[in-house]
């Protein structure tokens, strides 16, 4: 029985590691690349808009509760943003969500 549990645990650990790596990449993407790119601010819509304005950024649009903005990710976090992701990826995800509704 133990010989069946060990491979299953190993696969579970590998999946958890892959998921953690993906999450780290998604969180780091807004900080990599040229300035002035669009970012997506997730969380409460009103708080996200407030964070964009307080950070000196510009709201580009709001899609399915995701605020697309042109702002510095570090300034957004300092202004109270909960989660900032790379804008093109989040816009693609919100388009897929609205298409599926």
Coordinates of N, CA, C and O in Angstrom, one line a residue:
X1 N 0.8 -1.2 0.0 CA 0.0 0.0 0.0 C 0.9 1.3 0.0 O 0.5 2.2 -0.6
X2 N 2.0 1.2 0.7 CA 2.8 2.4 0.8 C 3.5 2.7 -0.6 O 3.7 3.9 -0.9
X3 N 3.7 1.7 -1.3 CA 4.3 1.9 -2.7 C 3.3 2.6 -3.6 O 3.7 3.2 -4.6
X4 N 2.0 2.7 -3.3 CA 1.1 3.4 -4.1 C 0.9 4.9 -3.6 O 0.7 5.8 -4.4
X5 N 1.1 5.1 -2.3 CA 0.9 6.4 -1.7 C 2.1 7.3 -2.1 O 1.9 8.5 -2.4
X6 N 3.3 6.8 -2.1 CA 4.5 7.6 -2.4 C 4.4 8.3 -3.8 O 4.7 9.5 -3.9
X7 N 4.1 7.5 -4.9 CA 4.0 8.2 -6.2 C 2.9 9.2 -6.3 O 3.0 10.2 -6.9
X8 N 1.8 8.9 -5.6 CA 0.7 9.9 -5.6 C 1.1 11.1 -4.9 O 0.7 12.2 -5.4
X9 N 1.7 11.0 -3.8 CA 2.2 12.2 -3.0 C 3.2 13.0 -3.9 O 3.2 14.2 -3.9
X10 N 4.1 12.3 -4.6 CA 5.1 12.9 -5.4 C 4.4 13.7 -6.5 O 4.8 14.9 -6.8
X11 N 3.4 13.2 -7.2 CA 2.7 13.9 -8.2 C 2.0 15.1 -7.6 O 1.9 16.2 -8.3
X12 N 1.4 14.9 -6.5 CA 0.7 16.1 -5.8 C 1.7 17.2 -5.5 O 1.4 18.3 -5.7
X13 N 2.9 16.8 -5.0 CA 3.9 17.8 -4.7 C 4.4 18.5 -5.9 O 4.6 19.7 -5.9
X14 N 4.5 17.8 -7.0 CA 5.0 18.4 -8.3 C 3.9 19.3 -8.8 O 4.2 20.4 -9.3
X15 N 2.6 19.0 -8.7 CA 1.6 19.8 -9.1 C 1.5 21.1 -8.3 O 1.3 22.2 -8.8
X16 N 1.7 21.0 -7.0 CA 1.7 22.1 -6.1 C 2.9 23.0 -6.4 O 2.8 24.3 -6.4
X17 N 4.0 22.5 -6.7 CA 5.2 23.2 -7.1 C 5.0 24.0 -8.4 O 5.3 25.2 -8.5
X18 N 4.4 23.3 -9.3 CA 4.1 24.0 -10.6 C 3.1 25.1 -10.4 O 3.3 26.2 -11.0
X19 N 2.1 24.9 -9.6 CA 1.1 26.0 -9.4 C 1.8 27.1 -8.6 O 1.5 28.3 -9.0
X20 N 2.6 26.9 -7.7 CA 3.3 28.0 -7.0 C 4.2 28.7 -7.9 O 4.3 30.0 -7.8
X21 N 4.9 28.0 -8.8 CA 5.8 28.7 -9.8 C 5.0 29.6 -10.8 O 5.3 30.7 -11.1
X22 N 3.8 29.1 -11.2 CA 2.9 29.9 -12.1 C 2.4 31.1 -11.4 O 2.4 32.2 -11.9
X23 N 2.0 31.0 -10.1 CA 1.6 32.1 -9.3 C 2.7 33.2 -9.2 O 2.4 34.4 -9.3
X24 N 3.9 32.7 -8.9 CA 5.0 33.6 -8.7 C 5.3 34.4 -10.0 O 5.5 35.6 -10.0
X25 N 5.2 33.7 -11.2 CA 5.4 34.4 -12.5 C 4.3 35.4 -12.7 O 4.6 36.5 -13.1
X26 N 3.0 35.0 -12.4 CA 1.9 36.0 -12.7 C 2.1 37.2 -11.8 O 1.7 38.3 -12.2
X27 N 2.5 37.1 -10.6 CA 2.7 38.2 -9.7 C 3.9 39.1 -10.1 O 3.9 40.3 -9.8
X28 N 4.9 38.5 -10.7 CA 6.1 39.2 -11.0 C 6.0 39.9 -12.4 O 6.7 40.9 -12.6
X29 N 5.1 39.4 -13.3 CA 5.0 40.0 -14.6 C 4.8 41.5 -14.7 O 5.3 42.1 -15.6
X30 N 3.9 42.1 -13.9 CA 3.7 43.5 -14.0 C 5.0 44.4 -13.7 O 5.1 45.5 -14.2
X31 N 5.9 43.8 -13.0 CA 7.2 44.5 -12.7 C 8.3 44.4 -13.7 O 9.3 45.0 -13.6
X32 N 8.0 43.5 -14.7 CA 9.0 43.2 -15.7 C 8.6 43.8 -17.0 O 7.4 43.7 -17.4
X33 N 9.5 44.4 -17.8 CA 9.1 45.0 -19.1 C 9.1 46.5 -19.0 O 9.4 47.1 -18.0
X34 N 8.7 47.1 -20.1 CA 8.7 48.5 -20.2 C 7.7 49.2 -19.4 O 6.6 48.6 -19.1
X35 N 8.0 50.4 -19.0 CA 7.0 51.2 -18.2 C 5.8 51.6 -19.1 O 6.0 51.7 -20.3
X36 N 4.7 51.9 -18.5 CA 3.6 52.4 -19.3 C 2.7 51.3 -19.9 O 1.8 51.6 -20.6
X37 N 3.0 50.1 -19.5 CA 2.1 49.0 -20.0 C 0.8 49.0 -19.2 O 0.8 49.4 -18.0
X38 N -0.2 48.3 -19.7 CA -1.4 48.2 -19.0 C -1.3 47.1 -17.9 O -0.6 46.1 -18.2
X39 N -1.9 47.3 -16.8 CA -1.9 46.3 -15.7 C -3.4 46.2 -15.3 O -4.3 47.0 -15.6
X40 N -3.7 45.0 -14.7 CA -5.0 44.8 -14.2 C -5.0 44.8 -12.7 O -4.2 44.1 -12.1
X41 N -5.9 45.5 -12.1 CA -6.1 45.6 -10.7 C -7.3 44.8 -10.3 O -8.4 45.1 -10.7
X42 N -7.1 43.7 -9.5 CA -8.2 42.9 -9.1 C -8.6 43.2 -7.7 O -7.8 43.7 -6.9
X43 N -9.8 42.9 -7.4 CA -10.4 43.1 -6.1 C -11.6 43.9 -6.2 O -12.3 44.0 -7.2
X44 N -12.0 44.6 -5.1 CA -13.2 45.4 -5.0 C -13.0 46.5 -6.1 O -12.0 47.2 -6.1
X45 N -14.0 46.7 -7.0 CA -13.9 47.6 -8.1 C -13.6 49.0 -7.6 O -12.8 49.7 -8.1
X46 N -14.4 49.5 -6.6 CA -14.2 50.9 -6.1 C -12.9 51.1 -5.5 O -12.2 52.1 -5.7
X47 N -12.4 50.1 -4.7 CA -11.1 50.2 -4.1 C -10.0 50.2 -5.2 O -9.0 50.9 -5.0
X48 N -10.2 49.4 -6.2 CA -9.2 49.3 -7.3 C -9.1 50.6 -8.0 O -8.0 51.1 -8.3
X49 N -10.2 51.2 -8.3 CA -10.2 52.5 -9.0 C -9.6 53.6 -8.1 O -8.8 54.4 -8.6
X50 N -9.9 53.6 -6.8 CA -9.3 54.5 -5.9 C -7.8 54.3 -5.8 O -7.0 55.3 -5.8
X51 N -7.3 53.1 -5.9 CA -5.9 52.8 -5.8 C -5.2 53.3 -7.1 O -4.1 53.9 -7.0
X52 N -5.8 53.2 -8.2 CA -5.3 53.7 -9.5 C -5.2 55.2 -9.4 O -4.1 55.8 -9.8
X53 N -6.2 55.9 -9.0 CA -6.2 57.3 -8.9 C -5.2 57.8 -7.9 O -4.4 58.7 -8.2
X54 N -5.1 57.2 -6.7 CA -4.2 57.6 -5.7 C -2.7 57.3 -6.1 O -1.8 57.9 -5.6
X55 N -2.5 56.4 -7.0 CA -1.1 56.0 -7.4 C -0.7 56.9 -8.6 O 0.5 56.9 -9.0
X56 N -1.6 57.8 -9.0 CA -1.2 58.7 -10.2 C -1.4 58.0 -11.5 O -0.9 58.5 -12.5
X57 N -2.1 56.9 -11.5 CA -2.3 56.1 -12.8 C -3.5 56.6 -13.5 O -4.2 57.5 -13.1
X58 N -3.8 55.9 -14.6 CA -5.0 56.3 -15.4 C -5.8 55.0 -15.6 O -5.3 54.0 -16.1
X59 N -7.1 55.1 -15.4 CA -8.0 54.0 -15.6 C -8.3 53.9 -17.1 O -8.7 54.9 -17.7
X60 N -8.0 52.7 -17.7 CA -8.2 52.5 -19.1 C -9.6 51.9 -19.4 O -10.3 52.3 -20.3
X61 N -10.0 51.0 -18.5 CA -11.3 50.4 -18.6 C -11.6 49.5 -17.5 O -10.8 49.2 -16.7
X62 N -12.9 49.1 -17.4 CA -13.3 48.1 -16.4 C -14.0 47.0 -17.1 O -15.0 47.2 -17.9
X63 N -13.5 45.8 -16.9 CA -14.1 44.6 -17.6 C -14.4 43.5 -16.5 O -13.5 43.0 -15.9
X64 N -15.7 43.2 -16.4 CA -16.1 42.1 -15.5 C -15.4 42.3 -14.1 O -14.9 41.3 -13.5
X65 N -15.4 43.5 -13.6 CA -14.9 43.7 -12.2 C -13.4 43.8 -12.2 O -12.8 44.0 -11.1
X66 N -12.7 43.8 -13.3 CA -11.2 44.0 -13.4 C -10.9 45.4 -13.9 O -11.4 45.7 -15.0
X67 N -10.2 46.1 -13.2 CA -9.8 47.5 -13.6 C -8.5 47.4 -14.4 O -7.5 47.0 -13.8
X68 N -8.6 47.8 -15.6 CA -7.4 47.9 -16.5 C -6.9 49.3 -16.4 O -7.6 50.3 -16.6
X69 N -5.6 49.4 -16.0 CA -5.1 50.8 -15.8 C -3.7 50.9 -16.4 O -3.0 49.9 -16.6
X70 N -3.2 52.1 -16.6 CA -1.8 52.4 -16.9 C -1.2 53.0 -15.7 O -1.5 54.2 -15.5
X71 N -0.5 52.3 -14.9 CA 0.1 52.7 -13.7 C 1.3 51.9 -13.3 O 1.4 50.8 -13.7
X72 N 2.0 52.4 -12.4 CA 3.2 51.7 -11.8 C 2.7 50.7 -10.8 O 2.0 51.0 -9.9
X73 N 3.0 49.4 -11.0 CA 2.5 48.3 -10.1 C 2.9 48.6 -8.6 O 2.1 48.4 -7.7
X74 N 4.2 49.0 -8.4 CA 4.6 49.3 -7.0 C 3.8 50.4 -6.4 O 3.3 50.3 -5.2
X75 N 3.5 51.4 -7.1 CA 2.7 52.5 -6.6 C 1.2 52.1 -6.4 O 0.6 52.5 -5.4
X76 N 0.7 51.2 -7.2 CA -0.6 50.6 -7.0 C -0.7 49.9 -5.7 O -1.6 50.0 -4.9
X77 N 0.3 49.1 -5.4 CA 0.3 48.3 -4.1 C 0.4 49.3 -3.0 O -0.2 49.1 -1.9
X78 N 1.3 50.3 -3.1 CA 1.4 51.3 -2.0 C 0.1 52.0 -1.8 O -0.3 52.5 -0.7
X79 N -0.7 52.2 -2.9 CA -2.0 52.9 -2.8 C -3.1 52.0 -2.3 O -4.3 52.5 -2.2
X80 N -2.8 50.7 -2.1 CA -3.8 49.8 -1.5 C -4.4 48.8 -2.4 O -5.4 48.1 -2.0
X81 N -3.9 48.6 -3.6 CA -4.4 47.6 -4.5 C -4.1 46.2 -3.9 O -3.1 46.0 -3.3
X82 N -5.1 45.3 -4.0 CA -5.0 44.0 -3.5 C -4.1 43.1 -4.3 O -3.3 42.3 -3.9
X83 N -4.4 43.1 -5.7 CA -3.7 42.2 -6.6 C -3.5 42.9 -7.9 O -4.5 43.4 -8.5
X84 N -2.3 43.0 -8.4 CA -2.0 43.6 -9.7 C -1.4 42.5 -10.6 O -0.4 41.9 -10.3
X85 N -2.0 42.3 -11.8 CA -1.5 41.4 -12.8 C -1.2 42.1 -14.1 O -1.6 43.2 -14.3
X86 N -0.5 41.4 -15.0 CA -0.2 42.0 -16.3 C -1.5 42.2 -17.0 O -2.3 41.3 -17.1
X87 N -1.7 43.3 -17.7 CA -2.9 43.7 -18.2 C -3.4 42.9 -19.4 O -4.6 42.5 -19.5
X88 N -2.5 42.5 -20.3 CA -3.0 41.7 -21.5 C -3.5 40.3 -21.1 O -4.5 39.8 -21.6
X89 N -2.9 39.7 -20.1 CA -3.3 38.4 -19.7 C -4.7 38.5 -19.0 O -5.6 37.7 -19.2
X90 N -4.8 39.5 -18.1 CA -6.1 39.6 -17.4 C -7.2 40.0 -18.3 O -8.3 39.6 -18.2
X91 N -6.9 40.9 -19.3 CA -7.9 41.2 -20.3 C -8.4 40.0 -21.1 O -9.6 39.9 -21.4
X92 N -7.4 39.2 -21.4 CA -7.8 38.0 -22.1 C -8.7 37.0 -21.3 O -9.6 36.4 -21.8
X93 N -8.4 36.9 -20.0 CA -9.1 36.1 -19.1 C -10.5 36.7 -19.0 O -11.5 35.9 -18.9
X94 N -10.7 38.0 -18.8 CA -12.0 38.6 -18.6 C -12.8 38.5 -19.9 O -14.0 38.3 -19.9
X95 N -12.2 38.5 -21.1 CA -12.9 38.3 -22.3 C -13.4 36.9 -22.4 O -14.5 36.7 -22.9
X96 N -12.6 35.9 -22.0 CA -13.0 34.6 -22.0 C -14.2 34.3 -21.0 O -15.1 33.6 -21.3
X97 N -14.2 35.0 -19.9 CA -15.3 34.9 -18.9 C -16.5 35.5 -19.5 O -17.6 34.9 -19.4
X98 N -16.4 36.7 -20.1 CA -17.7 37.3 -20.7 C -18.2 36.5 -21.9 O -19.4 36.4 -22.1
X99 N -17.3 35.8 -22.6 CA -17.7 35.1 -23.8 C -18.5 33.8 -23.3 O -19.4 33.3 -24.0
X100 N -18.1 33.3 -22.1 CA -18.7 32.1 -21.6 C -20.0 32.3 -20.9 O -20.7 31.4 -20.6
X101 N -20.3 33.6 -20.6 CA -21.6 33.9 -19.9 C -22.8 33.8 -20.7 O -22.8 33.9 -21.9

